[in-house]
CSV table of C-alpha atoms in Angstrom, one decimal:
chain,number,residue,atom,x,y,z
J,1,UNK,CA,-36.0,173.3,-91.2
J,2,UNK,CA,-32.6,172.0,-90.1
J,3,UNK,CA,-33.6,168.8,-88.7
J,4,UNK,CA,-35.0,167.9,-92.3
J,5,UNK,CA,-32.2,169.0,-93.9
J,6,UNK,CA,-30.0,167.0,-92.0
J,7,UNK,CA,-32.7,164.3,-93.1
J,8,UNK,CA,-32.1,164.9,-96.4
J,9,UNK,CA,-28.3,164.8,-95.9
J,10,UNK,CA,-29.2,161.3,-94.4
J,11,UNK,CA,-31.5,160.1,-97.6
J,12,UNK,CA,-28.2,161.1,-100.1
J,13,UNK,CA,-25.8,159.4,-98.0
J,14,UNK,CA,-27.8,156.1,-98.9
J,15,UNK,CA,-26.3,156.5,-102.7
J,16,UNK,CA,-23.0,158.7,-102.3
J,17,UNK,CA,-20.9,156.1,-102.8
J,18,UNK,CA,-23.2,153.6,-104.8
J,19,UNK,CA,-21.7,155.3,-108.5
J,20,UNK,CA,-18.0,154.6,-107.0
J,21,UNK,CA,-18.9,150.9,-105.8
J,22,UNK,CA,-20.8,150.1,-108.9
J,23,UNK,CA,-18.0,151.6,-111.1
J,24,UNK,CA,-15.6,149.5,-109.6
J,25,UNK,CA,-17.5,146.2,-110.0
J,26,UNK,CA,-18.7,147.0,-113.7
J,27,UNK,CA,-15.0,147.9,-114.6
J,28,UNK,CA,-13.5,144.9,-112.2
J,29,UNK,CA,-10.6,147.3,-111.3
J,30,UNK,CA,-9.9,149.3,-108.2
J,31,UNK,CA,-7.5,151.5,-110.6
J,32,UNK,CA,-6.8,155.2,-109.1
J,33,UNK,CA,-8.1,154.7,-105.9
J,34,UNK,CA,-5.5,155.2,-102.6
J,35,UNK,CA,-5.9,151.6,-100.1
J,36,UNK,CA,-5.1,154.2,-97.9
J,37,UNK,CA,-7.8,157.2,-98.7
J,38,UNK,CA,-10.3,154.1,-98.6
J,39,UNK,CA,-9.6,152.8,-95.2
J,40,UNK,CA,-9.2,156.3,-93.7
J,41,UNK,CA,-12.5,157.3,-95.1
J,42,UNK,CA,-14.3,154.3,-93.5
J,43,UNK,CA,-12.5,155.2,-89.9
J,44,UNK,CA,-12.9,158.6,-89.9
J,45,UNK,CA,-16.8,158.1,-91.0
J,46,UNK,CA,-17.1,155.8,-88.7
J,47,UNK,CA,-15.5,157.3,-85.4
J,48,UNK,CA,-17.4,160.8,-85.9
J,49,UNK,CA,-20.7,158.2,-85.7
J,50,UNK,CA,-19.2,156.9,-82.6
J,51,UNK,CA,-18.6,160.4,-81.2
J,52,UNK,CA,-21.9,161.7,-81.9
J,53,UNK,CA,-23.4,158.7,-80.2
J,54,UNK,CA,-21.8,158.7,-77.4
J,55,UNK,CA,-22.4,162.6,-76.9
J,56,UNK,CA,-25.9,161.9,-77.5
J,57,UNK,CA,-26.6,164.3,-80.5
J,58,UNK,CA,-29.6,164.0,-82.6
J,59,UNK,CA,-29.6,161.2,-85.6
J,60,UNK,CA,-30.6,164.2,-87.7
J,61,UNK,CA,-27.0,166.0,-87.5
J,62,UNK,CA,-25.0,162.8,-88.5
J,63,UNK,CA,-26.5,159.4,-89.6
J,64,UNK,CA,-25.1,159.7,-92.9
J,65,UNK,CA,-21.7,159.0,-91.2
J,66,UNK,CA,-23.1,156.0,-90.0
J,67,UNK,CA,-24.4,155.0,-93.7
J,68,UNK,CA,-20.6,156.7,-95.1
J,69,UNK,CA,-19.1,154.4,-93.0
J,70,UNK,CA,-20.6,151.3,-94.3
J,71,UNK,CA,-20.4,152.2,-98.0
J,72,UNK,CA,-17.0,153.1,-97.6
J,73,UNK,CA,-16.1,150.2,-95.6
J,74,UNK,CA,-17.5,148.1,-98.8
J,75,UNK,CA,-15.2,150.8,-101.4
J,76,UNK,CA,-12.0,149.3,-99.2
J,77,UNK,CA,-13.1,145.9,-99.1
J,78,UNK,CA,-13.5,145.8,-102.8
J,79,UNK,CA,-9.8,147.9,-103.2
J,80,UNK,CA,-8.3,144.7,-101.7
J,81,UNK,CA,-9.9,142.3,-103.6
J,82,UNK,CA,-9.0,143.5,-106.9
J,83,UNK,CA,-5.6,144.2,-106.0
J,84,UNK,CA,-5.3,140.7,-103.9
J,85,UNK,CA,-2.5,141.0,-101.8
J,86,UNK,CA,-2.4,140.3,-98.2
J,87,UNK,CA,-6.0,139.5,-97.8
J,88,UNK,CA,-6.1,137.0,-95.0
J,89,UNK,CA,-4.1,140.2,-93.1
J,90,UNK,CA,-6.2,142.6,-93.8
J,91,UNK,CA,-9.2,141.4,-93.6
J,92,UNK,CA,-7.4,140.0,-89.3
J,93,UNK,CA,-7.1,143.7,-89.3
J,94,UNK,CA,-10.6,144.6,-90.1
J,95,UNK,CA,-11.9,141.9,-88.1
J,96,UNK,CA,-9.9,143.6,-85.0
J,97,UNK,CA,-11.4,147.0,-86.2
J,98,UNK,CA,-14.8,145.6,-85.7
J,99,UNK,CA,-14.1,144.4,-82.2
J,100,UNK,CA,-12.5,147.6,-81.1
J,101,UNK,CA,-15.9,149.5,-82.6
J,102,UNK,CA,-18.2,147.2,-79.9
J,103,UNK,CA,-15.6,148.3,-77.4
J,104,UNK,CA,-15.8,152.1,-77.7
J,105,UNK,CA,-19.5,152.1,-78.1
J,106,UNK,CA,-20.0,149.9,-75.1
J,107,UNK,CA,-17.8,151.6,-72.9
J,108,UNK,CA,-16.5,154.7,-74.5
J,109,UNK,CA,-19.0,157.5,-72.7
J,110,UNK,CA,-16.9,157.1,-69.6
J,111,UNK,CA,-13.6,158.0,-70.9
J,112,UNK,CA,-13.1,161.9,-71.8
J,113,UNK,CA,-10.3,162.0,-73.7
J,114,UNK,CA,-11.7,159.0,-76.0
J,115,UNK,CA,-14.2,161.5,-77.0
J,116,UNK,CA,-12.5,163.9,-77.3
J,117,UNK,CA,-10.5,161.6,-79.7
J,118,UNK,CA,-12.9,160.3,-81.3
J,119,UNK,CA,-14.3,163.7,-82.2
J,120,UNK,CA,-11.0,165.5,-83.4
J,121,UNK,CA,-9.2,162.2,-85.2
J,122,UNK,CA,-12.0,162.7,-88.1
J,123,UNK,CA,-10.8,166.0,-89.6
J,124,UNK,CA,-7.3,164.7,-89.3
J,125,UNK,CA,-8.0,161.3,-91.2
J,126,UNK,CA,-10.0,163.1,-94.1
J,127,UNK,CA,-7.8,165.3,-94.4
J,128,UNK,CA,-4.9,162.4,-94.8
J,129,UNK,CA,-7.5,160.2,-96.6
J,130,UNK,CA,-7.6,163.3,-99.8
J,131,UNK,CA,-3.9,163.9,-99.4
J,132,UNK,CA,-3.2,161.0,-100.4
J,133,UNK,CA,-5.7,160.3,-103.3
J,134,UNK,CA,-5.1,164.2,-104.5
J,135,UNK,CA,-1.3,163.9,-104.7
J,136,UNK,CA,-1.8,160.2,-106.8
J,137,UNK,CA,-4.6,161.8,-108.9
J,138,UNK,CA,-1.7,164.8,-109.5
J,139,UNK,CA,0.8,162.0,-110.1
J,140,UNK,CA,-1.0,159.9,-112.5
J,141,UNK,CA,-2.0,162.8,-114.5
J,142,UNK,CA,-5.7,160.9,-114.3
J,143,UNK,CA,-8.1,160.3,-111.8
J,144,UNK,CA,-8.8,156.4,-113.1
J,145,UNK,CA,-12.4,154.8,-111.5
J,146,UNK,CA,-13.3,157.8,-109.4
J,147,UNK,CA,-16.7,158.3,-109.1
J,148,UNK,CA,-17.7,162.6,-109.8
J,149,UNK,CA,-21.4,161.9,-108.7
J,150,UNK,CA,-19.6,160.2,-105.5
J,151,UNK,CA,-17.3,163.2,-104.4
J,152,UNK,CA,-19.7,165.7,-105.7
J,153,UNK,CA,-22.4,164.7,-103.3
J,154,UNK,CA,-19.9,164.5,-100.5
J,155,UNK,CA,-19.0,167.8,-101.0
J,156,UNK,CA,-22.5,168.8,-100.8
J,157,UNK,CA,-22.9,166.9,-98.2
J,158,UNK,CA,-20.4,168.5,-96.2
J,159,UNK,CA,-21.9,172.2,-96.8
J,160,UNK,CA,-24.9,171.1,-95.7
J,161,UNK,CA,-23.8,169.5,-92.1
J,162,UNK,CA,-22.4,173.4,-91.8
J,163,UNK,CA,-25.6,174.6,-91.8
J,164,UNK,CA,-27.5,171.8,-89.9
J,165,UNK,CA,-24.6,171.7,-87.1
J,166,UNK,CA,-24.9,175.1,-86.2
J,167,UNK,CA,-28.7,175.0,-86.0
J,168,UNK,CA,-28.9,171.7,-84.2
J,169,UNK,CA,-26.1,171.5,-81.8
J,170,UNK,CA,-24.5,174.9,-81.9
J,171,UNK,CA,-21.2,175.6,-81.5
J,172,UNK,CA,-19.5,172.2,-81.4
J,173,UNK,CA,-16.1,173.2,-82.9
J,174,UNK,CA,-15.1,169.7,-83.6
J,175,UNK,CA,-17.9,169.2,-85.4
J,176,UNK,CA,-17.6,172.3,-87.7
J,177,UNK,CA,-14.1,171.8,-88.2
J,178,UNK,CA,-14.6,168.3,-89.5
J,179,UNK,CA,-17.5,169.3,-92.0
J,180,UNK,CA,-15.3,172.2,-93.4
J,181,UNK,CA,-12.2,170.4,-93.8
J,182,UNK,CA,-14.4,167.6,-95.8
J,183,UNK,CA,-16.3,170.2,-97.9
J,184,UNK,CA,-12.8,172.0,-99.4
J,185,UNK,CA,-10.5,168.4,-99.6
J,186,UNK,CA,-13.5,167.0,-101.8
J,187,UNK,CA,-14.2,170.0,-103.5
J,188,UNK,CA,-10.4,169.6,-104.7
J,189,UNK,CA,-11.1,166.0,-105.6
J,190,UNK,CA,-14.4,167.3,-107.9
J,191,UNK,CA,-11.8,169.7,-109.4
J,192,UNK,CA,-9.5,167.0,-110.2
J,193,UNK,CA,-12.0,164.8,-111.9
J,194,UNK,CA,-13.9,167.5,-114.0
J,195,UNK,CA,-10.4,168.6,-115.7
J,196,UNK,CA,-9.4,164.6,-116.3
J,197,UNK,CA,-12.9,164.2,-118.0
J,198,UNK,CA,-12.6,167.7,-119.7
J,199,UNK,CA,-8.4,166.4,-121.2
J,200,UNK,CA,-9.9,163.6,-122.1
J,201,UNK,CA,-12.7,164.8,-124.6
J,202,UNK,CA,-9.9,167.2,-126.0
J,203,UNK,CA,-7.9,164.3,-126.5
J,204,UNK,CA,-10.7,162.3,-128.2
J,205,UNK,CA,-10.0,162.4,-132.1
J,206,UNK,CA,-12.4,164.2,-134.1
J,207,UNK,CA,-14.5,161.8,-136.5
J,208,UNK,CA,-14.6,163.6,-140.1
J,209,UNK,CA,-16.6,162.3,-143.1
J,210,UNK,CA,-14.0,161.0,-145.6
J,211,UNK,CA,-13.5,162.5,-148.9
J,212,UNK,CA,-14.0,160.2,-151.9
J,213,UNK,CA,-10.9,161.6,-154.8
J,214,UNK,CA,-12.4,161.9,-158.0
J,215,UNK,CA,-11.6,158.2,-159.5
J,216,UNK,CA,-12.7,156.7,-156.5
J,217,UNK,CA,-16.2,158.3,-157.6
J,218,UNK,CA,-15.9,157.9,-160.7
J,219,UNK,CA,-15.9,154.0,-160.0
J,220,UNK,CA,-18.5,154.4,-158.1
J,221,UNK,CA,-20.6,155.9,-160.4
């Protein structure tokens, strides 16, 4: 039951972040979104895929990172180009991102505390990668072109890795540390987006009928 749960987990991950990529496009802004949430949500999806590689664990307790990774590797790409600055460095740095990824995967199984690393450094960077996007949310009073569907299905996402982690691999705390720390930081996120949508319909005028005055009906008559 676990292994096609985590299956599952693997199938939503192919859309979790499709609603914030295609709201971005359709709205050719990147407004409300932290360069810096983005680019730590990319590395910290994609070095928990490296861990569990490299450890060997089944594709059933964590390929959505793998899918994460790319989707949010395409929300930071697109974070730069609407905002345009320093794309040529950027996009040096990505490049030297990409090289260091062949590295670790080719030779990383030999080196302990890489693993180690590589396991622990994702709960730290999603928790940095909210931080940051919670405190602007907070600040701008508004939570701009984030996606609900998108941290909404993360957060399930997360809840359901608890379960699937402890059936599949057991007690890997790095593992269950990571998950949990994802589930509540996006559950915050969800929070924040819900009450931005619920100001703003309270804030929407009401429409009301008007009211002819008697001459005006009169001439209408």
């Amino acid at each position: 039951a676990a292994s096609w749960l985590g299956y599952v987990v693997i199938a939503g991950a192919c859309v979790v972040k499709v609603p914030q990529i295609l709201l971005i496009v359709s709205n050719s802004s990147a407004e409300g979104l932290s360069e810096t949430a983005a680019a730590l949500d990319a590395i910290a999806a994609s070095s928990f895929s490296y861990y569990n590689v490299l450890k060997g664990f089944p594709i059933a307790n964590w390929g959505e990172q793998a899918i994460v990774a790319v989707q949010a590797t395409m929300v930071l790409i697109l974070v730069w180009i609407y905002r345009g600055n320093n794309l040529k460095l950027r996009f040096a740095l990505f490049g030297l991102w990409i090289a260091a990824s062949v590295a670790i995967l080719m030779e990383g199984h030999e080196y302990h505390l890489l693993l180690t690393t590589l396991g622990a450094s994702p709960t730290a960077m999603t928790a940095i990668s909210r931080i940051p996007q919670i405190m602007l949310n907070w600040q701008n009073g508004q939570t701009g072109q984030l996606s609900l569907i998108t941290f909404l299905l993360q957060f399930l996402g997360s809840v359901a890795r608890l379960l699937t982690t402890l059936q599949l691999i057991g007690n890997d705390p790095l593992s269950l540390i990571s998950h949990s720390v994802g589930a509540i930081l996006n559950l915050v996120v969800v929070f924040q987006i819900v009450a931005h949508i619920n100001q703003l319909k309270a804030e929407k005028p009401a429409v009301k009928p008007a009211k002819m005055s008697i001459v005006q009906l009169e001439k209408a008559v």
